[in-house]
Amino acid sequence: MDGSSAAIDFDAVILAGGRARRLAGADKPASRVGGRRLIDIALHAASRAGRIVVVGPERDLGDGVIQVQEEPPFAGPAAAVAAGFAALGPLDDDRNVAVLAADLPFLTAAAVAELAERRTSANAPAAFALDESERLQYLVGVWRADALRQALRTADASMKSMIPGGALGVPIAGIADVDTAADLAAARERAGPVGIVAASLHSISPVDPHSVDLGDLPADDLDRCLDSVLARPLAAAAEFPAFDTAAMDGYAVRGPGPWRVVGPAVRAGHDGDPLAEPGTAVPIATGARLPPGADRTIRVEETSTLDDGRVTETTDGRDDTRRRGSSWQTGDRLVATGAVVDAALLGTARAAGITRLDVRGPLRASLHTSGDEVGAAGSAAITDTASLPVHALLARLGVRVGRGEHLPDSPSSIADALGSRRRPGELVVIIGATGRGSADHLRTALDEAGATTLLDGLPVRPGGSLLLARLPDGGLLLGLGGNPVAAVAGTALTVPALRDALLAATAAPAERITVTNAVAVAHHELWRIVPVHPDGAGHWSANTVTSTAELRSLVGARALALLPPGGEGAVRRLV
């Protein structure tokens, strides 16, 4: 959309009534998403309108908003549109009138302006938003006044019956409405800090994959692959088990019992003598290969010894043998692309005869402190207490961390950290320098480096003062707040998503927890990150963060949790 759309004049009718039956009768327009009421989001989307009419119950909407109620109340959207349109009074035929629902958490003023511009330039009777499923959204539209007037004369109670021939459909992203409690929860998640971070990373391209030759790595060095991410599925190069093995200590037997024990025990890693005759058995250890001629394995706990020394079983025909290829066959896909390489995956690869992995990562980062005051000599010095917990958290998240130089308050020092000395594709983490004071040069350095800012601040405390930028070579810059608790919180909030984006990892599902004192410690308007510990009864309790400048609130904490505004709603465990 070009800037000319902002100059298109229009009025707006916002529908804010309805019974919200699928939302248990709740006052849907008063529901909050991202700290704002849905009605306030609709008002902001219509903020370029000359006049705004809201149809529905009387609300606190501020000055300048005309409020009316359709008669009878809850008579349907067409009746509500008619009431709102009438409240606008006489209009020129070619006047633009936006008709919007008050249940669209991501509707923007730019989207409404684009609809007005597209309708005007095409001289169409109306223009409606097309959602991602290419469905017309009848309550996200801009009408020509005479077309709306005519539609209201001839329509029944439904909006669909009003749609004129020749109406435009304009693709508009992110216009899903809220009808159910699940819709509301999803919208709140998307509008929260985690959703904002994820959206900021949509344009990120993963780093190039590389191959790791497992055959060249001694077993003690395989941990160098840990925390990388599969770039191709893990496919078995050999079947498993490779031969029939005993799953339990017991007896390998041939034919029906009782069985005569004919030889020494077969140990794991050793071949046993064949069982040449029916009615014979040999002791066998867990993991040992069944000797030739053996039919099955019977665990020792399910056998007894007769007076003549023969062995019989006390159950009916159980077989404790792991059969060749019973876990997987050659060529079977064992693990999908996007899986994080952990010890279990490496063990599976070795068992499957795989000698090479195609992976991305592990993610590597250089960690810098910044600021003249940090580590300086003299009475004005501040001890660096942020880098150690940030380093530890990065490592816990699977990042290989290198300690970068301390960066004084100068544009050149930050430029050096972003420049040629940095390995391409690497994540640069700078603690501090995200403020906007005279000593903060990060944004200037990013501009001069040709970086693209993806995110500059979040509605969360602590940790909201952060900055994320894409560097020209594909690497990322993460700027964290200078206070240690804020730096840790910002790391927990952003790095899992950064890692997943750069390494093309399959994101883990969100972990929801119950924090018993969430309401007491939550911020009334902003999201809040708090340290939590289990209470022993399946729930969690949050520590109060009295100061982000010192770390006592994090001592002994088992996790960090993200509380929604007011503490009511789903609580997400971050790390």
mmCIF file of C-alpha atoms in Angstrom, residues 295-462:
data_model
loop_
_atom_site.group_PDB
_atom_site.id
_atom_site.type_symbol
_atom_site.label_atom_id
_atom_site.label_comp_id
_atom_site.label_asym_id
_atom_site.label_seq_id
_atom_site.Cartn_x
_atom_site.Cartn_y
_atom_site.Cartn_z
ATOM 1 C CA ASP A 295 13.445 -71.135 18.977
ATOM 2 C CA ARG A 296 12.934 -68.590 21.723
ATOM 3 C CA THR A 297 14.058 -67.191 25.056
ATOM 4 C CA ILE A 298 12.369 -67.841 28.393
ATOM 5 C CA ARG A 299 13.206 -65.474 31.254
ATOM 6 C CA VAL A 300 14.694 -67.170 34.261
ATOM 7 C CA GLU A 301 11.915 -65.948 36.575
ATOM 8 C CA GLU A 302 9.425 -68.023 34.584
ATOM 9 C CA THR A 303 11.307 -71.311 34.787
ATOM 10 C CA SER A 304 11.767 -74.005 37.380
ATOM 11 C CA THR A 305 14.200 -76.934 37.619
ATOM 12 C CA LEU A 306 12.881 -80.472 37.883
ATOM 13 C CA ASP A 307 14.454 -83.141 40.090
ATOM 14 C CA ASP A 308 16.276 -84.614 37.110
ATOM 15 C CA GLY A 309 17.882 -81.251 36.293
ATOM 16 C CA ARG A 310 15.707 -80.432 33.336
ATOM 17 C CA VAL A 311 14.176 -76.973 33.007
ATOM 18 C CA THR A 312 10.469 -76.296 32.543
ATOM 19 C CA GLU A 313 8.514 -73.070 32.166
ATOM 20 C CA THR A 314 5.905 -71.764 34.591
ATOM 21 C CA THR A 315 3.994 -69.674 32.031
ATOM 22 C CA ASP A 316 2.440 -70.511 28.707
ATOM 23 C CA GLY A 317 4.795 -69.921 25.818
ATOM 24 C CA ARG A 318 6.101 -66.388 26.446
ATOM 25 C CA ASP A 319 8.982 -65.421 24.156
ATOM 26 C CA ASP A 320 11.533 -62.940 25.509
ATOM 27 C CA THR A 321 13.474 -62.654 22.271
ATOM 28 C CA ARG A 322 14.096 -59.416 20.439
ATOM 29 C CA ARG A 323 13.754 -60.480 16.827
ATOM 30 C CA ARG A 324 16.039 -59.276 14.076
ATOM 31 C CA GLY A 325 14.709 -56.073 12.509
ATOM 32 C CA SER A 326 11.793 -55.862 14.937
ATOM 33 C CA SER A 327 12.578 -52.245 15.904
ATOM 34 C CA TRP A 328 13.261 -51.015 12.388
ATOM 35 C CA GLN A 329 14.239 -52.173 8.925
ATOM 36 C CA THR A 330 16.921 -50.758 6.653
ATOM 37 C CA GLY A 331 15.652 -47.548 5.075
ATOM 38 C CA ASP A 332 13.047 -46.804 7.737
ATOM 39 C CA ARG A 333 12.823 -43.139 8.728
ATOM 40 C CA LEU A 334 13.613 -42.991 12.398
ATOM 41 C CA VAL A 335 13.685 -39.268 13.201
ATOM 42 C CA ALA A 336 12.234 -36.361 11.221
ATOM 43 C CA THR A 337 14.009 -33.321 9.851
ATOM 44 C CA GLY A 338 14.084 -30.505 12.397
ATOM 45 C CA ALA A 339 14.789 -32.687 15.414
ATOM 46 C CA VAL A 340 17.395 -31.434 17.858
ATOM 47 C CA VAL A 341 20.351 -33.802 18.095
ATOM 48 C CA ASP A 342 20.531 -35.142 21.625
ATOM 49 C CA ALA A 343 22.262 -38.145 23.154
ATOM 50 C CA ALA A 344 19.322 -40.426 22.394
ATOM 51 C CA LEU A 345 19.362 -39.431 18.723
ATOM 52 C CA LEU A 346 23.107 -40.075 18.477
ATOM 53 C CA GLY A 347 22.657 -43.453 20.114
ATOM 54 C CA THR A 348 19.880 -44.273 17.668
ATOM 55 C CA ALA A 349 22.090 -43.260 14.747
ATOM 56 C CA ARG A 350 24.883 -45.548 15.898
ATOM 57 C CA ALA A 351 22.469 -48.442 16.401
ATOM 58 C CA ALA A 352 21.109 -47.880 12.893
ATOM 59 C CA GLY A 353 24.537 -48.008 11.278
ATOM 60 C CA ILE A 354 24.428 -44.347 10.273
ATOM 61 C CA THR A 355 27.865 -42.859 9.706
ATOM 62 C CA ARG A 356 26.948 -39.352 8.561
ATOM 63 C CA LEU A 357 24.492 -36.731 9.764
ATOM 64 C CA ASP A 358 23.363 -33.689 7.786
ATOM 65 C CA VAL A 359 22.752 -30.977 10.357
ATOM 66 C CA ARG A 360 22.556 -27.260 11.019
ATOM 67 C CA GLY A 361 24.421 -25.868 13.970
ATOM 68 C CA PRO A 362 24.882 -26.042 16.827
ATOM 69 C CA LEU A 363 24.201 -22.338 17.112
ATOM 70 C CA ARG A 364 27.258 -20.306 18.049
ATOM 71 C CA ALA A 365 27.196 -16.911 19.705
ATOM 72 C CA SER A 366 29.653 -14.287 20.782
ATOM 73 C CA LEU A 367 28.655 -12.636 24.053
ATOM 74 C CA HIS A 368 29.685 -9.063 24.779
ATOM 75 C CA THR A 369 29.183 -6.812 27.758
ATOM 76 C CA SER A 370 29.025 -3.096 27.056
ATOM 77 C CA GLY A 371 29.187 0.289 28.731
ATOM 78 C CA ASP A 372 31.966 2.447 30.154
ATOM 79 C CA GLU A 373 30.627 1.883 33.647
ATOM 80 C CA VAL A 374 30.885 -1.934 33.580
ATOM 81 C CA GLY A 375 34.151 -3.194 35.012
ATOM 82 C CA ALA A 376 35.661 0.270 35.156
ATOM 83 C CA ALA A 377 38.034 1.371 37.890
ATOM 84 C CA GLY A 378 36.991 3.918 40.484
ATOM 85 C CA SER A 379 33.960 4.682 42.585
ATOM 86 C CA ALA A 380 31.568 4.879 39.606
ATOM 87 C CA ALA A 381 32.335 1.332 38.442
ATOM 88 C CA ILE A 382 29.619 -1.318 38.176
ATOM 89 C CA THR A 383 30.495 -4.979 38.573
ATOM 90 C CA ASP A 384 29.487 -7.189 35.663
ATOM 91 C CA THR A 385 26.863 -9.533 37.096
ATOM 92 C CA ALA A 386 24.871 -10.094 33.896
ATOM 93 C CA SER A 387 27.218 -11.989 31.596
ATOM 94 C CA LEU A 388 27.627 -15.087 33.767
ATOM 95 C CA PRO A 389 23.899 -15.953 34.074
ATOM 96 C CA VAL A 390 23.305 -15.046 30.416
ATOM 97 C CA HIS A 391 26.231 -17.274 29.383
ATOM 98 C CA ALA A 392 24.857 -20.122 31.507
ATOM 99 C CA LEU A 393 21.357 -19.767 30.065
ATOM 100 C CA LEU A 394 22.641 -19.657 26.487
ATOM 101 C CA ALA A 395 24.581 -22.865 27.116
ATOM 102 C CA ARG A 396 21.495 -24.462 28.653
ATOM 103 C CA LEU A 397 19.601 -23.572 25.479
ATOM 104 C CA GLY A 398 22.160 -25.398 23.345
ATOM 105 C CA VAL A 399 24.180 -22.388 22.213
ATOM 106 C CA ARG A 400 27.974 -22.624 21.997
ATOM 107 C CA VAL A 401 29.080 -19.360 23.578
ATOM 108 C CA GLY A 402 32.328 -17.518 23.001
ATOM 109 C CA ARG A 403 33.225 -14.570 25.191
ATOM 110 C CA GLY A 404 33.608 -11.445 23.107
ATOM 111 C CA GLU A 405 35.428 -8.305 24.069
ATOM 112 C CA HIS A 406 33.873 -5.773 26.405
ATOM 113 C CA LEU A 407 32.483 -2.898 24.333
ATOM 114 C CA PRO A 408 32.971 0.635 25.642
ATOM 115 C CA ASP A 409 30.449 3.338 24.836
ATOM 116 C CA SER A 410 31.656 4.180 21.343
ATOM 117 C CA PRO A 411 30.181 3.553 17.893
ATOM 118 C CA SER A 412 33.448 2.029 16.678
ATOM 119 C CA SER A 413 33.529 -0.681 19.344
ATOM 120 C CA ILE A 414 30.041 -1.884 18.452
ATOM 121 C CA ALA A 415 30.847 -1.662 14.748
ATOM 122 C CA ASP A 416 33.870 -3.894 15.358
ATOM 123 C CA ALA A 417 31.694 -6.480 17.134
ATOM 124 C CA LEU A 418 29.374 -6.567 14.124
ATOM 125 C CA GLY A 419 32.108 -6.440 11.520
ATOM 126 C CA SER A 420 34.652 -8.604 9.782
ATOM 127 C CA ARG A 421 36.038 -10.241 12.920
ATOM 128 C CA ARG A 422 32.721 -11.988 13.455
ATOM 129 C CA ARG A 423 32.170 -15.381 11.919
ATOM 130 C CA PRO A 424 29.369 -15.248 9.304
ATOM 131 C CA GLY A 425 26.058 -16.562 10.531
ATOM 132 C CA GLU A 426 27.008 -16.184 14.148
ATOM 133 C CA LEU A 427 24.653 -14.743 16.750
ATOM 134 C CA VAL A 428 26.020 -11.617 18.396
ATOM 135 C CA VAL A 429 24.672 -10.958 21.887
ATOM 136 C CA ILE A 430 25.362 -7.575 23.472
ATOM 137 C CA ILE A 431 24.325 -6.894 27.053
ATOM 138 C CA GLY A 432 23.410 -3.236 27.440
ATOM 139 C CA ALA A 433 23.314 -0.515 24.761
ATOM 140 C CA THR A 434 19.585 -1.019 24.051
ATOM 141 C CA GLY A 435 18.641 2.267 25.680
ATOM 142 C CA ARG A 436 18.195 5.518 23.822
ATOM 143 C CA GLY A 437 20.568 7.712 25.792
ATOM 144 C CA SER A 438 23.533 9.675 24.538
ATOM 145 C CA ALA A 439 25.907 6.802 25.378
ATOM 146 C CA ASP A 440 23.887 4.149 23.516
ATOM 147 C CA HIS A 441 25.204 3.657 19.978
ATOM 148 C CA LEU A 442 23.787 0.253 19.020
ATOM 149 C CA ARG A 443 21.073 1.489 16.664
ATOM 150 C CA THR A 444 23.468 3.831 14.882
ATOM 151 C CA ALA A 445 26.010 1.041 14.433
ATOM 152 C CA LEU A 446 23.339 -1.279 13.055
ATOM 153 C CA ASP A 447 22.216 1.330 10.533
ATOM 154 C CA GLU A 448 25.785 1.902 9.373
ATOM 155 C CA ALA A 449 26.351 -1.858 9.085
ATOM 156 C CA GLY A 450 23.329 -2.203 6.791
ATOM 157 C CA ALA A 451 21.416 -4.299 9.319
ATOM 158 C CA THR A 452 17.635 -4.687 9.318
ATOM 159 C CA THR A 453 15.895 -4.136 12.641
ATOM 160 C CA LEU A 454 13.381 -6.918 13.246
ATOM 161 C CA LEU A 455 12.247 -6.042 16.746
ATOM 162 C CA ASP A 456 12.826 -3.047 18.992
ATOM 163 C CA GLY A 457 11.217 -3.535 22.380
ATOM 164 C CA LEU A 458 8.466 -5.754 23.783
ATOM 165 C CA PRO A 459 5.506 -5.154 26.137
ATOM 166 C CA VAL A 460 7.067 -7.214 28.920
ATOM 167 C CA ARG A 461 8.894 -6.534 32.178
ATOM 168 C CA PRO A 462 11.667 -7.253 32.841
#
